[in-house]
Each structure stands twice: as structure tokens, then as C-alpha cells.
């Protein structure tokens, strides 16, 4: 029997407790044939089932080194694509809910990036002067574009190493889709803001003059994360006024102004380490997704640490939240029955080119 949407609908009526027991039973039945990877932004009821948790770099490495037949990715679409690209051809990458995308990744697409490359060619020789760098939060065809054009992938953990690699080869970088990660990283490397321009993908020539393009060292795609853009410098000011001794740590997808006011900036893995290694009693304001911040608070409150969320409004990553116990249960029980649902499979040629860009990244990563 094919696994149908109707069958999934039956799972949506299960409560979390019923799912919990059935997930555990399915895992038991599958044994080492399955590995569950969980990103730090996953909700607790899903996160607790992960064999390995991590940021996008760590989870890419896990996917590349896992021997399991099935890799069930509790994260978002681009992560399951990377798992498919980096794993062996006989392994199967699965995303429990196909609607778990990333709104930032959707802000860049191949047609627009190819158009940008053509338009840049009116002013420069892009294949000699510009390295395309895509944040891992992007579709596989954009990673393949980077593979074809001497480019590379980065994550928030290795962005600096990747930019150093890129500038060792060519003068300029086209960085997509997240302008903030590009700006924050280049600035931390010592690049002045005047050497950065923003490419507005809705405008001809990105809305830039030939002169601006020739002068720029980094061309930042006008993309952003809707979760991290909620954090504002005023939130930090208000918090510091109340708790002057508190420390602030933010993800580099937050704006330049927020990162400048933060004591530390880094990936989710970095944020976890920073809070974990701080002295007992430390108070933290954290600018990243709510599920991770809540988990940190729960984990370290026994050491007297107080971990606060940066925004006064509740903002979760709604696409990460699509992965719920019901979808995980449906996915695993289908595997027990010998049916693969929601397989993520990148076409072979695209995967080979994307792998090139991902392998360059893995080589330069710390
Ligand atoms: P990390 O690589 O830091 O986990 O970030 C992934 C992400 O999507 C942050 O929004
Ligand atoms: Fe994408 Fe932002 Fe969600 Fe990360 S938090 S997966 S960048 S939408």
C-alpha cells in the first residue's frame, strides 16, 4: 500500500504522548538502519529523538559520515538536500514534512543568480574576478552554480574561513542569500562598510551603478532571515539598562547593528558553547531562535544562569516547527513497513556540482 496523504491525516489526530511511544517503538524496530539528525531549532518533542544534534555544519558532517540506510532529517529542506548530496548513493535522506523550507533560502533562486552573473559580466569578468559564495541555507541548484563557477558554500560557523579562501583566489565575492551573514563576517575581517554593496534582485543590475560594482569587494544579496530580523538594537539597550552585567550573544543572521552591540557573535553551536562555558550565575541575552534559547535556559538554570530571548515578541522559525512528532512518527512507521516517504533526492548532475562546492567548504572549515 502506498503511503498516502490520507494516511498522514490519521497521524495528525494522534496526541504527542501517543506519538512518543510509537516513535520509540519504530526506532527500536529499525535499529541502526536509521539515524535521526536534529537541528538545534527543533521543538523539544522532536529534538529528544535525535541521535545527533548540531548546527548545519556539524549535521552535514554527520550525514557524510553516517552509515545508516535512512537519514531522517529533523531540520529544513536544504539540510536534507545536503545530507543526500554528501551521503552514499544507496543511503536515503528523508524530510518528515516537505513544507519545512527556509524563507531565507527562497529569497535566492537559480534564475535570479544567473541573471546577476550575466549582468555583472557587463561590468567585470565574473569568472575571473568574483567568487560566488552561497550560504548553506540555499537550494541545491545554487550550490551547484557555485561548484560550476569556482565558488563555495559556507555556514555561519565557517563563513570567515570561506571568505578568506575566496579572497585568496579572486578580488570580489558575490554572497547569497543572506546579506547579514556576509556583512557581519566581512566586517569582522576588517572590511569597511563602504566596500560592500547590496544587490537588489528585483532591480536591473541589482540597482547598482557600474562604478559601485567595480569598487565593491563584496556584493551582498538582499536576503534575510525573518526570525533573526526581529531582533533590534533597542532590545539590547533595554536589557543592558536593566542588567548592566549581562552578556549578549547573537547569531550572525541578525542585523549589523545588533551584532555590533553584542558581546559575542556566532553560529548556534558557538552560542551553545559560549553559554555552557560561562561562569555560574551569568545572565545572557540571546539573539537566535526561541526553541534553542528556551532549551539553553532549562539546561543551565541549575547553575544559576539566566538565559533570555532577545525579542519581546515570540518568534520561532515556523518552518523548523513544521517537523512535529506526528510527521516523525508517520515517517518512521512507514520505514518499518518498508515504505520510504518524503525522500529528498537531488538530481545526479546537480548533486555532483553541488558536492564540489560543499567539499571545498569542508576542506577549509575549522
Ligand atoms: P546554524 O548553522 O548556526 O545552525 O544556523 C542555521 C540556521 O538556519 C540559522 O537560522
Ligand atoms: Fe531559515 Fe531563518 Fe528558519 Fe534559519 S531560522 S531555517 S534562516 S527561516
mmCIF file of C-alpha atoms and ligand atoms in Angstrom:
data_model
loop_
_atom_site.group_PDB
_atom_site.id
_atom_site.type_symbol
_atom_site.label_atom_id
_atom_site.label_comp_id
_atom_site.label_asym_id
_atom_site.label_seq_id
_atom_site.Cartn_x
_atom_site.Cartn_y
_atom_site.Cartn_z
ATOM 1 C CA UNK A 1 0.000 0.000 0.000
ATOM 2 C CA UNK A 2 1.351 3.432 -0.909
ATOM 3 C CA UNK A 3 1.730 5.879 1.940
ATOM 4 C CA UNK A 4 -0.933 8.466 1.177
ATOM 5 C CA UNK A 5 -1.775 11.948 2.380
ATOM 6 C CA UNK A 6 -4.872 10.328 3.864
ATOM 7 C CA UNK A 7 -2.697 8.068 5.983
ATOM 8 C CA UNK A 8 -0.757 11.127 7.175
ATOM 9 C CA UNK A 9 -4.046 12.759 8.081
ATOM 10 C CA UNK A 10 -4.730 9.934 10.541
ATOM 11 C CA UNK A 11 -1.458 10.737 12.321
ATOM 12 C CA UNK A 12 -2.433 14.381 12.694
ATOM 13 C CA UNK A 13 -5.130 13.259 15.151
ATOM 14 C CA UNK A 14 -2.615 11.499 17.429
ATOM 15 C CA UNK A 15 -1.575 13.382 20.526
ATOM 16 C CA UNK A 16 2.097 13.940 21.334
ATOM 17 C CA UNK A 17 2.177 11.275 24.059
ATOM 18 C CA UNK A 18 0.826 8.598 21.722
ATOM 19 C CA UNK A 19 3.367 9.660 19.093
ATOM 20 C CA UNK A 20 6.180 9.479 21.621
ATOM 21 C CA UNK A 21 5.534 5.802 22.408
ATOM 22 C CA UNK A 22 5.107 4.898 18.738
ATOM 23 C CA UNK A 23 8.277 6.763 17.687
ATOM 24 C CA UNK A 24 10.252 4.847 20.308
ATOM 25 C CA UNK A 25 8.786 1.530 19.138
ATOM 26 C CA UNK A 26 9.519 2.289 15.465
ATOM 27 C CA UNK A 27 13.074 3.294 16.305
ATOM 28 C CA UNK A 28 13.551 0.077 18.203
ATOM 29 C CA UNK A 29 12.305 -1.904 15.207
ATOM 30 C CA UNK A 30 14.567 -0.038 12.763
ATOM 31 C CA UNK A 31 17.676 -0.199 14.941
ATOM 32 C CA UNK A 32 20.836 1.004 13.210
ATOM 33 C CA UNK A 33 19.130 1.196 9.827
ATOM 34 C CA UNK A 34 18.012 4.722 10.708
ATOM 35 C CA UNK A 35 19.775 7.784 12.049
ATOM 36 C CA UNK A 36 17.832 10.838 13.165
ATOM 37 C CA UNK A 37 19.574 14.203 12.852
ATOM 38 C CA UNK A 38 18.100 17.187 14.716
ATOM 39 C CA UNK A 39 18.899 20.866 14.274
ATOM 40 C CA UNK A 40 19.083 22.983 17.448
ATOM 41 C CA UNK A 41 15.912 24.873 16.441
ATOM 42 C CA UNK A 42 13.728 21.786 16.606
ATOM 43 C CA UNK A 43 10.981 21.675 19.202
ATOM 44 C CA UNK A 44 11.668 19.573 22.290
ATOM 45 C CA UNK A 45 9.243 16.725 21.477
ATOM 46 C CA UNK A 46 11.186 16.078 18.269
ATOM 47 C CA UNK A 47 14.684 17.105 19.365
ATOM 48 C CA UNK A 48 14.800 14.450 22.087
ATOM 49 C CA UNK A 49 14.658 11.715 19.427
ATOM 50 C CA UNK A 50 17.756 12.930 17.576
ATOM 51 C CA UNK A 51 20.765 10.589 17.580
ATOM 52 C CA UNK A 52 22.884 13.618 16.716
ATOM 53 C CA UNK A 53 22.093 17.287 17.138
ATOM 54 C CA UNK A 54 24.052 20.234 15.837
ATOM 55 C CA UNK A 55 24.305 23.301 13.656
ATOM 56 C CA UNK A 56 24.225 22.978 9.906
ATOM 57 C CA UNK A 57 27.979 22.315 9.587
ATOM 58 C CA UNK A 58 28.056 19.640 12.265
ATOM 59 C CA UNK A 59 24.974 17.927 10.864
ATOM 60 C CA UNK A 60 26.428 17.979 7.320
ATOM 61 C CA UNK A 61 29.468 16.169 8.671
ATOM 62 C CA UNK A 62 27.257 13.681 10.492
ATOM 63 C CA UNK A 63 25.327 12.981 7.310
ATOM 64 C CA UNK A 64 28.591 12.489 5.393
ATOM 65 C CA UNK A 65 29.947 10.006 7.922
ATOM 66 C CA UNK A 66 26.799 8.091 8.855
ATOM 67 C CA UNK A 67 26.455 4.500 7.713
ATOM 68 C CA UNK A 68 22.678 4.253 8.298
ATOM 69 C CA UNK A 69 20.419 3.278 5.431
ATOM 70 C CA UNK A 70 17.947 6.066 6.236
ATOM 71 C CA UNK A 71 18.881 9.595 7.326
ATOM 72 C CA UNK A 72 15.798 11.248 8.801
ATOM 73 C CA UNK A 73 16.491 14.974 8.941
ATOM 74 C CA UNK A 74 14.609 16.931 11.561
ATOM 75 C CA UNK A 75 15.506 20.331 10.173
ATOM 76 C CA UNK A 76 14.633 22.115 6.945
ATOM 77 C CA UNK A 77 14.687 21.216 3.255
ATOM 78 C CA UNK A 78 18.180 22.465 2.341
ATOM 79 C CA UNK A 79 19.673 20.404 5.200
ATOM 80 C CA UNK A 80 18.088 17.187 3.916
ATOM 81 C CA UNK A 81 19.376 18.056 0.421
ATOM 82 C CA UNK A 82 22.917 18.443 1.790
ATOM 83 C CA UNK A 83 22.556 15.087 3.564
ATOM 84 C CA UNK A 84 21.548 13.485 0.265
ATOM 85 C CA UNK A 85 24.456 15.104 -1.602
ATOM 86 C CA UNK A 86 27.094 14.142 0.962
ATOM 87 C CA UNK A 87 25.884 10.641 1.784
ATOM 88 C CA UNK A 88 26.443 7.465 -0.242
ATOM 89 C CA UNK A 89 24.129 6.876 -3.237
ATOM 90 C CA UNK A 90 22.460 3.915 -1.514
ATOM 91 C CA UNK A 91 21.522 5.985 1.544
ATOM 92 C CA UNK A 92 18.144 7.705 1.655
ATOM 93 C CA UNK A 93 17.623 11.218 3.003
ATOM 94 C CA UNK A 94 14.170 11.979 4.382
ATOM 95 C CA UNK A 95 12.458 15.205 5.488
ATOM 96 C CA UNK A 96 9.442 14.347 7.671
ATOM 97 C CA UNK A 97 7.431 17.328 6.362
ATOM 98 C CA UNK A 98 8.058 18.591 2.833
ATOM 99 C CA UNK A 99 6.710 22.005 3.833
ATOM 100 C CA UNK A 100 9.694 22.553 6.151
ATOM 101 C CA UNK A 101 11.544 25.015 3.940
ATOM 102 C CA UNK A 102 13.573 28.120 4.786
ATOM 103 C CA UNK A 103 12.147 31.506 3.812
ATOM 104 C CA UNK A 104 15.642 32.976 3.530
ATOM 105 C CA UNK A 105 16.782 30.200 1.183
ATOM 106 C CA UNK A 106 13.762 31.015 -1.011
ATOM 107 C CA UNK A 107 14.996 34.601 -1.470
ATOM 108 C CA UNK A 108 17.617 33.441 -3.974
ATOM 109 C CA UNK A 109 16.860 31.203 -6.939
ATOM 110 C CA UNK A 110 18.922 29.990 -9.858
ATOM 111 C CA UNK A 111 17.237 32.224 -12.471
ATOM 112 C CA UNK A 112 17.943 35.380 -10.454
ATOM 113 C CA UNK A 113 21.510 34.382 -9.574
ATOM 114 C CA UNK A 114 22.277 33.533 -13.207
ATOM 115 C CA UNK A 115 20.814 36.870 -14.249
ATOM 116 C CA UNK A 116 23.012 38.630 -11.695
ATOM 117 C CA UNK A 117 26.053 36.784 -13.064
ATOM 118 C CA UNK A 118 25.170 37.887 -16.627
ATOM 119 C CA UNK A 119 24.628 41.470 -15.518
ATOM 120 C CA UNK A 120 27.925 41.517 -13.624
ATOM 121 C CA UNK A 121 29.563 40.373 -16.863
ATOM 122 C CA UNK A 122 28.562 43.718 -18.400
ATOM 123 C CA UNK A 123 30.947 45.413 -15.973
ATOM 124 C CA UNK A 124 33.549 42.772 -14.994
ATOM 125 C CA UNK A 125 34.796 39.279 -15.820
ATOM 126 C CA UNK A 126 32.874 37.423 -13.097
ATOM 127 C CA UNK A 127 34.540 34.043 -13.647
ATOM 128 C CA UNK A 128 37.936 35.656 -13.092
ATOM 129 C CA UNK A 129 37.102 38.385 -10.600
ATOM 130 C CA UNK A 130 34.173 37.189 -8.482
ATOM 131 C CA UNK A 131 33.831 34.102 -6.264
ATOM 132 C CA UNK A 132 30.203 33.085 -5.732
ATOM 133 C CA UNK A 133 29.656 32.086 -2.109
ATOM 134 C CA UNK A 134 26.354 30.587 -1.087
ATOM 135 C CA UNK A 135 25.230 30.233 2.491
ATOM 136 C CA UNK A 136 24.277 26.606 3.106
ATOM 137 C CA UNK A 137 20.728 27.950 3.584
ATOM 138 C CA UNK A 138 20.072 27.727 -0.161
ATOM 139 C CA UNK A 139 18.727 25.278 -2.727
ATOM 140 C CA UNK A 140 20.988 22.571 -4.169
ATOM 141 C CA UNK A 141 20.977 24.179 -7.643
ATOM 142 C CA UNK A 142 22.631 27.292 -6.182
ATOM 143 C CA UNK A 143 25.311 25.150 -4.573
ATOM 144 C CA UNK A 144 25.766 23.552 -7.996
ATOM 145 C CA UNK A 145 26.081 27.047 -9.520
ATOM 146 C CA UNK A 146 28.915 27.745 -7.072
ATOM 147 C CA UNK A 147 30.517 24.408 -7.920
ATOM 148 C CA UNK A 148 30.476 25.315 -11.644
ATOM 149 C CA UNK A 149 31.851 28.820 -11.158
ATOM 150 C CA UNK A 150 34.771 28.154 -8.826
ATOM 151 C CA UNK A 151 32.668 29.023 -5.796
ATOM 152 C CA UNK A 152 31.990 27.539 -2.413
ATOM 153 C CA UNK A 153 29.366 27.024 0.306
ATOM 154 C CA UNK A 154 29.599 28.441 3.825
ATOM 155 C CA UNK A 155 27.790 28.047 7.115
ATOM 156 C CA UNK A 156 27.642 30.512 9.968
ATOM 157 C CA UNK A 157 30.451 28.565 11.679
ATOM 158 C CA UNK A 158 32.980 28.726 8.857
ATOM 159 C CA UNK A 159 31.967 31.900 6.954
ATOM 160 C CA UNK A 160 35.222 33.646 7.829
ATOM 161 C CA UNK A 161 37.414 30.744 6.668
ATOM 162 C CA UNK A 162 35.382 30.518 3.486
ATOM 163 C CA UNK A 163 35.722 34.236 2.714
ATOM 164 C CA UNK A 164 39.469 34.041 3.347
ATOM 165 C CA UNK A 165 39.619 31.159 0.859
ATOM 166 C CA UNK A 166 37.564 33.156 -1.647
ATOM 167 C CA UNK A 167 39.703 36.314 -1.403
ATOM 168 C CA UNK A 168 42.810 34.181 -1.804
ATOM 169 C CA UNK A 169 41.549 33.425 -5.333
ATOM 170 C CA UNK A 170 39.579 36.351 -6.676
ATOM 171 C CA UNK A 171 39.121 40.027 -5.788
ATOM 172 C CA UNK A 172 35.415 40.062 -5.146
ATOM 173 C CA UNK A 173 32.675 37.911 -3.657
ATOM 174 C CA UNK A 174 29.013 37.586 -4.629
ATOM 175 C CA UNK A 175 27.428 36.416 -1.367
ATOM 176 C CA UNK A 176 23.897 34.981 -1.270
ATOM 177 C CA UNK A 177 21.236 34.738 0.040
ATOM 178 C CA UNK A 178 21.886 36.314 3.487
ATOM 179 C CA UNK A 179 23.185 39.863 3.386
ATOM 180 C CA UNK A 180 23.649 39.942 7.169
ATOM 181 C CA UNK A 181 25.953 36.935 7.450
ATOM 182 C CA UNK A 182 28.003 38.345 4.572
ATOM 183 C CA UNK A 183 28.211 41.848 6.029
ATOM 184 C CA UNK A 184 28.884 40.771 9.615
ATOM 185 C CA UNK A 185 31.593 38.329 8.549
ATOM 186 C CA UNK A 186 33.358 40.656 6.099
ATOM 187 C CA UNK A 187 33.287 43.481 8.648
ATOM 188 C CA UNK A 188 34.752 41.232 11.354
ATOM 189 C CA UNK A 189 37.583 40.500 8.895
ATOM 190 C CA UNK A 190 38.326 44.223 8.689
ATOM 191 C CA UNK A 191 36.421 45.213 5.544
ATOM 192 C CA UNK A 192 34.846 48.701 5.783
ATOM 193 C CA UNK A 193 31.126 49.025 5.022
ATOM 194 C CA UNK A 194 31.969 51.307 2.073
ATOM 195 C CA UNK A 195 33.407 48.293 0.246
ATOM 196 C CA UNK A 196 30.108 46.426 0.486
ATOM 197 C CA UNK A 197 27.065 46.857 -1.764
ATOM 198 C CA UNK A 198 23.624 45.263 -1.639
ATOM 199 C CA UNK A 199 22.306 43.525 -4.757
ATOM 200 C CA UNK A 200 18.563 44.110 -5.024
ATOM 201 C CA UNK A 201 17.490 41.093 -7.079
ATOM 202 C CA UNK A 202 14.264 42.787 -8.166
ATOM 203 C CA UNK A 203 16.112 45.573 -9.982
ATOM 204 C CA UNK A 204 18.188 45.581 -13.177
ATOM 205 C CA UNK A 205 21.911 45.446 -12.295
ATOM 206 C CA UNK A 206 20.856 44.864 -8.712
ATOM 207 C CA UNK A 207 20.023 48.583 -8.523
ATOM 208 C CA UNK A 208 23.742 49.422 -8.647
ATOM 209 C CA UNK A 209 25.841 51.587 -10.946
ATOM 210 C CA UNK A 210 28.815 50.162 -12.857
ATOM 211 C CA UNK A 211 31.043 52.304 -10.664
ATOM 212 C CA UNK A 212 29.572 50.860 -7.440
ATOM 213 C CA UNK A 213 30.061 47.323 -8.726
ATOM 214 C CA UNK A 214 33.681 47.980 -9.773
ATOM 215 C CA UNK A 215 34.519 49.456 -6.372
ATOM 216 C CA UNK A 216 32.781 46.800 -4.244
ATOM 217 C CA UNK A 217 34.705 43.939 -2.630
ATOM 218 C CA UNK A 218 31.581 42.068 -1.565
ATOM 219 C CA UNK A 219 28.193 42.108 -3.287
ATOM 220 C CA UNK A 220 25.550 41.117 -0.768
ATOM 221 C CA UNK A 221 22.316 39.532 -1.953
ATOM 222 C CA UNK A 222 19.313 41.310 -0.426
ATOM 223 C CA UNK A 223 18.122 38.274 1.541
ATOM 224 C CA UNK A 224 17.490 37.940 5.259
ATOM 225 C CA UNK A 225 16.068 35.614 7.880
ATOM 226 C CA UNK A 226 12.619 36.643 9.043
ATOM 227 C CA UNK A 227 13.293 35.248 12.531
ATOM 228 C CA UNK A 228 16.639 36.975 13.120
ATOM 229 C CA UNK A 229 15.479 40.300 11.678
ATOM 230 C CA UNK A 230 13.086 40.604 14.638
ATOM 231 C CA UNK A 231 15.998 41.366 16.955
ATOM 232 C CA UNK A 232 16.675 45.088 17.348
ATOM 233 C CA UNK A 233 19.492 47.111 18.947
ATOM 234 C CA UNK A 234 16.851 48.695 21.236
ATOM 235 C CA UNK A 235 16.208 45.249 22.749
ATOM 236 C CA UNK A 236 19.866 45.072 23.769
ATOM 237 C CA UNK A 237 19.840 48.648 25.133
ATOM 238 C CA UNK A 238 16.741 47.976 27.251
ATOM 239 C CA UNK A 239 18.180 44.723 28.585
ATOM 240 C CA UNK A 240 21.572 46.224 29.424
ATOM 241 C CA UNK A 241 19.861 49.153 31.181
ATOM 242 C CA UNK A 242 18.109 46.613 33.397
ATOM 243 C CA UNK A 243 21.016 44.178 33.802
ATOM 244 C CA UNK A 244 24.279 46.055 33.146
ATOM 245 C CA UNK A 245 26.383 42.992 33.989
ATOM 246 C CA UNK A 246 24.585 40.746 31.472
ATOM 247 C CA UNK A 247 26.235 39.398 28.317
ATOM 248 C CA UNK A 248 24.772 39.365 24.819
ATOM 249 C CA UNK A 249 25.339 36.692 22.171
ATOM 250 C CA UNK A 250 23.778 36.783 18.709
ATOM 251 C CA UNK A 251 23.637 34.700 15.569
ATOM 252 C CA UNK A 252 25.297 36.406 12.555
ATOM 253 C CA UNK A 253 21.987 36.307 10.655
ATOM 254 C CA UNK A 254 20.974 39.196 12.955
ATOM 255 C CA UNK A 255 21.465 42.736 11.616
ATOM 256 C CA UNK A 256 24.800 44.553 11.637
ATOM 257 C CA UNK A 257 23.542 46.939 14.353
ATOM 258 C CA UNK A 258 22.530 44.034 16.616
ATOM 259 C CA UNK A 259 25.802 42.174 16.063
ATOM 260 C CA UNK A 260 27.817 45.329 16.740
ATOM 261 C CA UNK A 261 26.087 45.723 20.100
ATOM 262 C CA UNK A 262 26.549 42.056 21.027
ATOM 263 C CA UNK A 263 29.439 40.808 23.156
ATOM 264 C CA UNK A 264 29.732 37.659 21.034
ATOM 265 C CA UNK A 265 28.519 36.639 17.579
ATOM 266 C CA UNK A 266 28.447 33.098 16.219
ATOM 267 C CA UNK A 267 26.566 30.063 14.967
ATOM 268 C CA UNK A 268 24.096 28.096 17.044
ATOM 269 C CA UNK A 269 26.874 25.700 18.060
ATOM 270 C CA UNK A 270 29.002 28.691 19.142
ATOM 271 C CA UNK A 271 26.103 30.169 21.134
ATOM 272 C CA UNK A 272 25.614 26.880 22.989
ATOM 273 C CA UNK A 273 29.332 26.611 23.835
ATOM 274 C CA UNK A 274 29.505 30.233 24.952
ATOM 275 C CA UNK A 275 26.609 29.901 27.393
ATOM 276 C CA UNK A 276 27.766 26.454 28.564
ATOM 277 C CA UNK A 277 31.319 27.659 29.300
ATOM 278 C CA UNK A 278 30.283 30.857 31.103
ATOM 279 C CA UNK A 279 30.621 31.265 34.856
ATOM 280 C CA UNK A 280 27.761 30.109 37.109
ATOM 281 C CA UNK A 281 25.281 32.914 37.715
ATOM 282 C CA UNK A 282 25.886 34.633 34.359
ATOM 283 C CA UNK A 283 22.904 36.340 32.735
ATOM 284 C CA UNK A 284 22.559 36.084 28.955
ATOM 285 C CA UNK A 285 20.547 37.793 26.258
ATOM 286 C CA UNK A 286 20.495 35.557 23.194
ATOM 287 C CA UNK A 287 19.595 36.608 19.652
ATOM 288 C CA UNK A 288 18.575 33.401 17.965
ATOM 289 C CA UNK A 289 15.585 31.100 17.570
ATOM 290 C CA UNK A 290 13.274 30.605 20.562
ATOM 291 C CA UNK A 291 13.401 26.802 20.891
ATOM 292 C CA UNK A 292 17.166 26.882 21.295
ATOM 293 C CA UNK A 293 17.055 29.790 23.753
ATOM 294 C CA UNK A 294 14.420 28.057 25.885
ATOM 295 C CA UNK A 295 16.461 24.835 25.871
ATOM 296 C CA UNK A 296 19.583 26.697 26.992
ATOM 297 C CA UNK A 297 17.649 28.287 29.835
ATOM 298 C CA UNK A 298 16.307 24.929 31.006
ATOM 299 C CA UNK A 299 19.711 23.258 30.681
ATOM 300 C CA UNK A 300 21.713 25.813 32.648
ATOM 301 C CA UNK A 301 19.305 27.247 35.196
ATOM 302 C CA UNK A 302 20.629 24.763 37.798
ATOM 303 C CA UNK A 303 23.993 26.600 37.511
ATOM 304 C CA UNK A 304 22.183 29.858 38.302
ATOM 305 C CA UNK A 305 22.470 31.025 34.666
ATOM 306 C CA UNK A 306 19.635 33.068 33.267
ATOM 307 C CA UNK A 307 19.139 32.873 29.531
ATOM 308 C CA UNK A 308 16.740 35.409 27.990
ATOM 309 C CA UNK A 309 15.306 35.648 24.481
ATOM 310 C CA UNK A 310 16.184 38.888 22.693
ATOM 311 C CA UNK A 311 12.812 39.862 21.235
ATOM 312 C CA UNK A 312 9.751 40.840 23.283
ATOM 313 C CA UNK A 313 7.611 39.017 20.699
ATOM 314 C CA UNK A 314 7.657 35.252 20.457
ATOM 315 C CA UNK A 315 9.315 34.328 17.177
ATOM 316 C CA UNK A 316 10.039 30.758 16.288
ATOM 317 C CA UNK A 317 11.237 29.501 12.960
ATOM 318 C CA UNK A 318 7.822 28.453 11.672
ATOM 319 C CA UNK A 319 9.287 26.134 9.046
ATOM 320 C CA UNK A 320 11.513 24.266 11.521
ATOM 321 C CA UNK A 321 8.333 23.955 13.597
ATOM 322 C CA UNK A 322 6.659 22.021 10.764
ATOM 323 C CA UNK A 323 8.550 18.930 11.918
ATOM 324 C CA UNK A 324 6.295 17.636 14.659
ATOM 325 C CA UNK A 325 6.040 14.279 16.464
ATOM 326 C CA UNK A 326 3.147 13.314 14.172
ATOM 327 C CA UNK A 327 5.242 13.655 10.989
ATOM 328 C CA UNK A 328 8.220 11.945 12.612
ATOM 329 C CA UNK A 329 6.020 9.055 13.734
ATOM 330 C CA UNK A 330 4.449 8.750 10.242
ATOM 331 C CA UNK A 331 7.895 8.740 8.620
ATOM 332 C CA UNK A 332 9.358 6.086 10.931
ATOM 333 C CA UNK A 333 6.342 3.764 10.908
ATOM 334 C CA UNK A 334 6.349 3.829 7.112
ATOM 335 C CA UNK A 335 10.025 2.848 7.140
ATOM 336 C CA UNK A 336 9.205 -0.049 9.462
ATOM 337 C CA UNK A 337 6.635 -1.159 6.868
ATOM 338 C CA UNK A 338 9.275 -0.882 4.138
ATOM 339 C CA UNK A 339 7.904 2.338 2.592
ATOM 340 C CA UNK A 340 10.022 5.447 2.099
ATOM 341 C CA UNK A 341 8.027 8.658 2.384
ATOM 342 C CA UNK A 342 9.280 12.212 1.721
ATOM 343 C CA UNK A 343 12.589 11.216 0.187
ATOM 344 C CA UNK A 344 14.821 14.163 -0.735
ATOM 345 C CA UNK A 345 16.831 13.321 -3.819
ATOM 346 C CA UNK A 346 18.955 15.826 -5.694
ATOM 347 C CA UNK A 347 19.395 15.031 -9.429
ATOM 348 C CA UNK A 348 22.786 13.370 -10.028
ATOM 349 C CA UNK A 349 24.485 16.061 -12.116
ATOM 350 C CA UNK A 350 23.318 18.884 -9.874
ATOM 351 C CA UNK A 351 24.427 16.866 -6.832
ATOM 352 C CA UNK A 352 27.915 16.325 -8.300
ATOM 353 C CA UNK A 353 28.423 20.063 -8.893
ATOM 354 C CA UNK A 354 26.971 20.977 -5.504
ATOM 355 C CA UNK A 355 29.245 18.383 -3.862
ATOM 356 C CA UNK A 356 32.258 20.174 -5.324
ATOM 357 C CA UNK A 357 31.265 23.413 -3.589
ATOM 358 C CA UNK A 358 30.420 21.586 -0.349
ATOM 359 C CA UNK A 359 33.696 19.659 -0.339
ATOM 360 C CA UNK A 360 35.645 22.898 -0.810
ATOM 361 C CA UNK A 361 33.808 24.177 2.253
ATOM 362 C CA UNK A 362 34.535 21.072 4.334
ATOM 363 C CA UNK A 363 38.223 21.343 3.460
ATOM 364 C CA UNK A 364 38.557 24.927 4.682
ATOM 365 C CA UNK A 365 36.325 24.507 7.758
ATOM 366 C CA UNK A 366 37.894 24.580 11.216
HETATM 367 P P1 LIG B 1 23.414 27.299 12.165
HETATM 368 O O1 LIG B 1 24.279 26.795 11.080
HETATM 369 O O2 LIG B 1 24.093 28.262 13.069
HETATM 370 O O3 LIG B 1 22.779 26.192 12.903
HETATM 371 O O4 LIG B 1 22.253 28.169 11.512
HETATM 372 C C1 LIG B 1 21.298 27.604 10.671
HETATM 373 C C2 LIG B 1 20.140 28.475 10.547
HETATM 374 O O5 LIG B 1 19.257 28.249 9.743
HETATM 375 C C3 LIG B 1 20.067 29.636 11.382
HETATM 376 O O6 LIG B 1 18.915 30.342 11.110
HETATM 377 FE FE1 LIG B 2 15.766 29.755 7.558
HETATM 378 FE FE2 LIG B 2 15.700 31.697 9.390
HETATM 379 FE FE3 LIG B 2 14.459 29.373 9.840
HETATM 380 FE FE4 LIG B 2 17.145 29.503 9.841
HETATM 381 S S1 LIG B 2 15.740 30.494 11.294
HETATM 382 S S2 LIG B 2 15.880 27.934 8.867
HETATM 383 S S3 LIG B 2 17.465 31.043 8.205
HETATM 384 S S4 LIG B 2 13.943 30.887 8.236
#
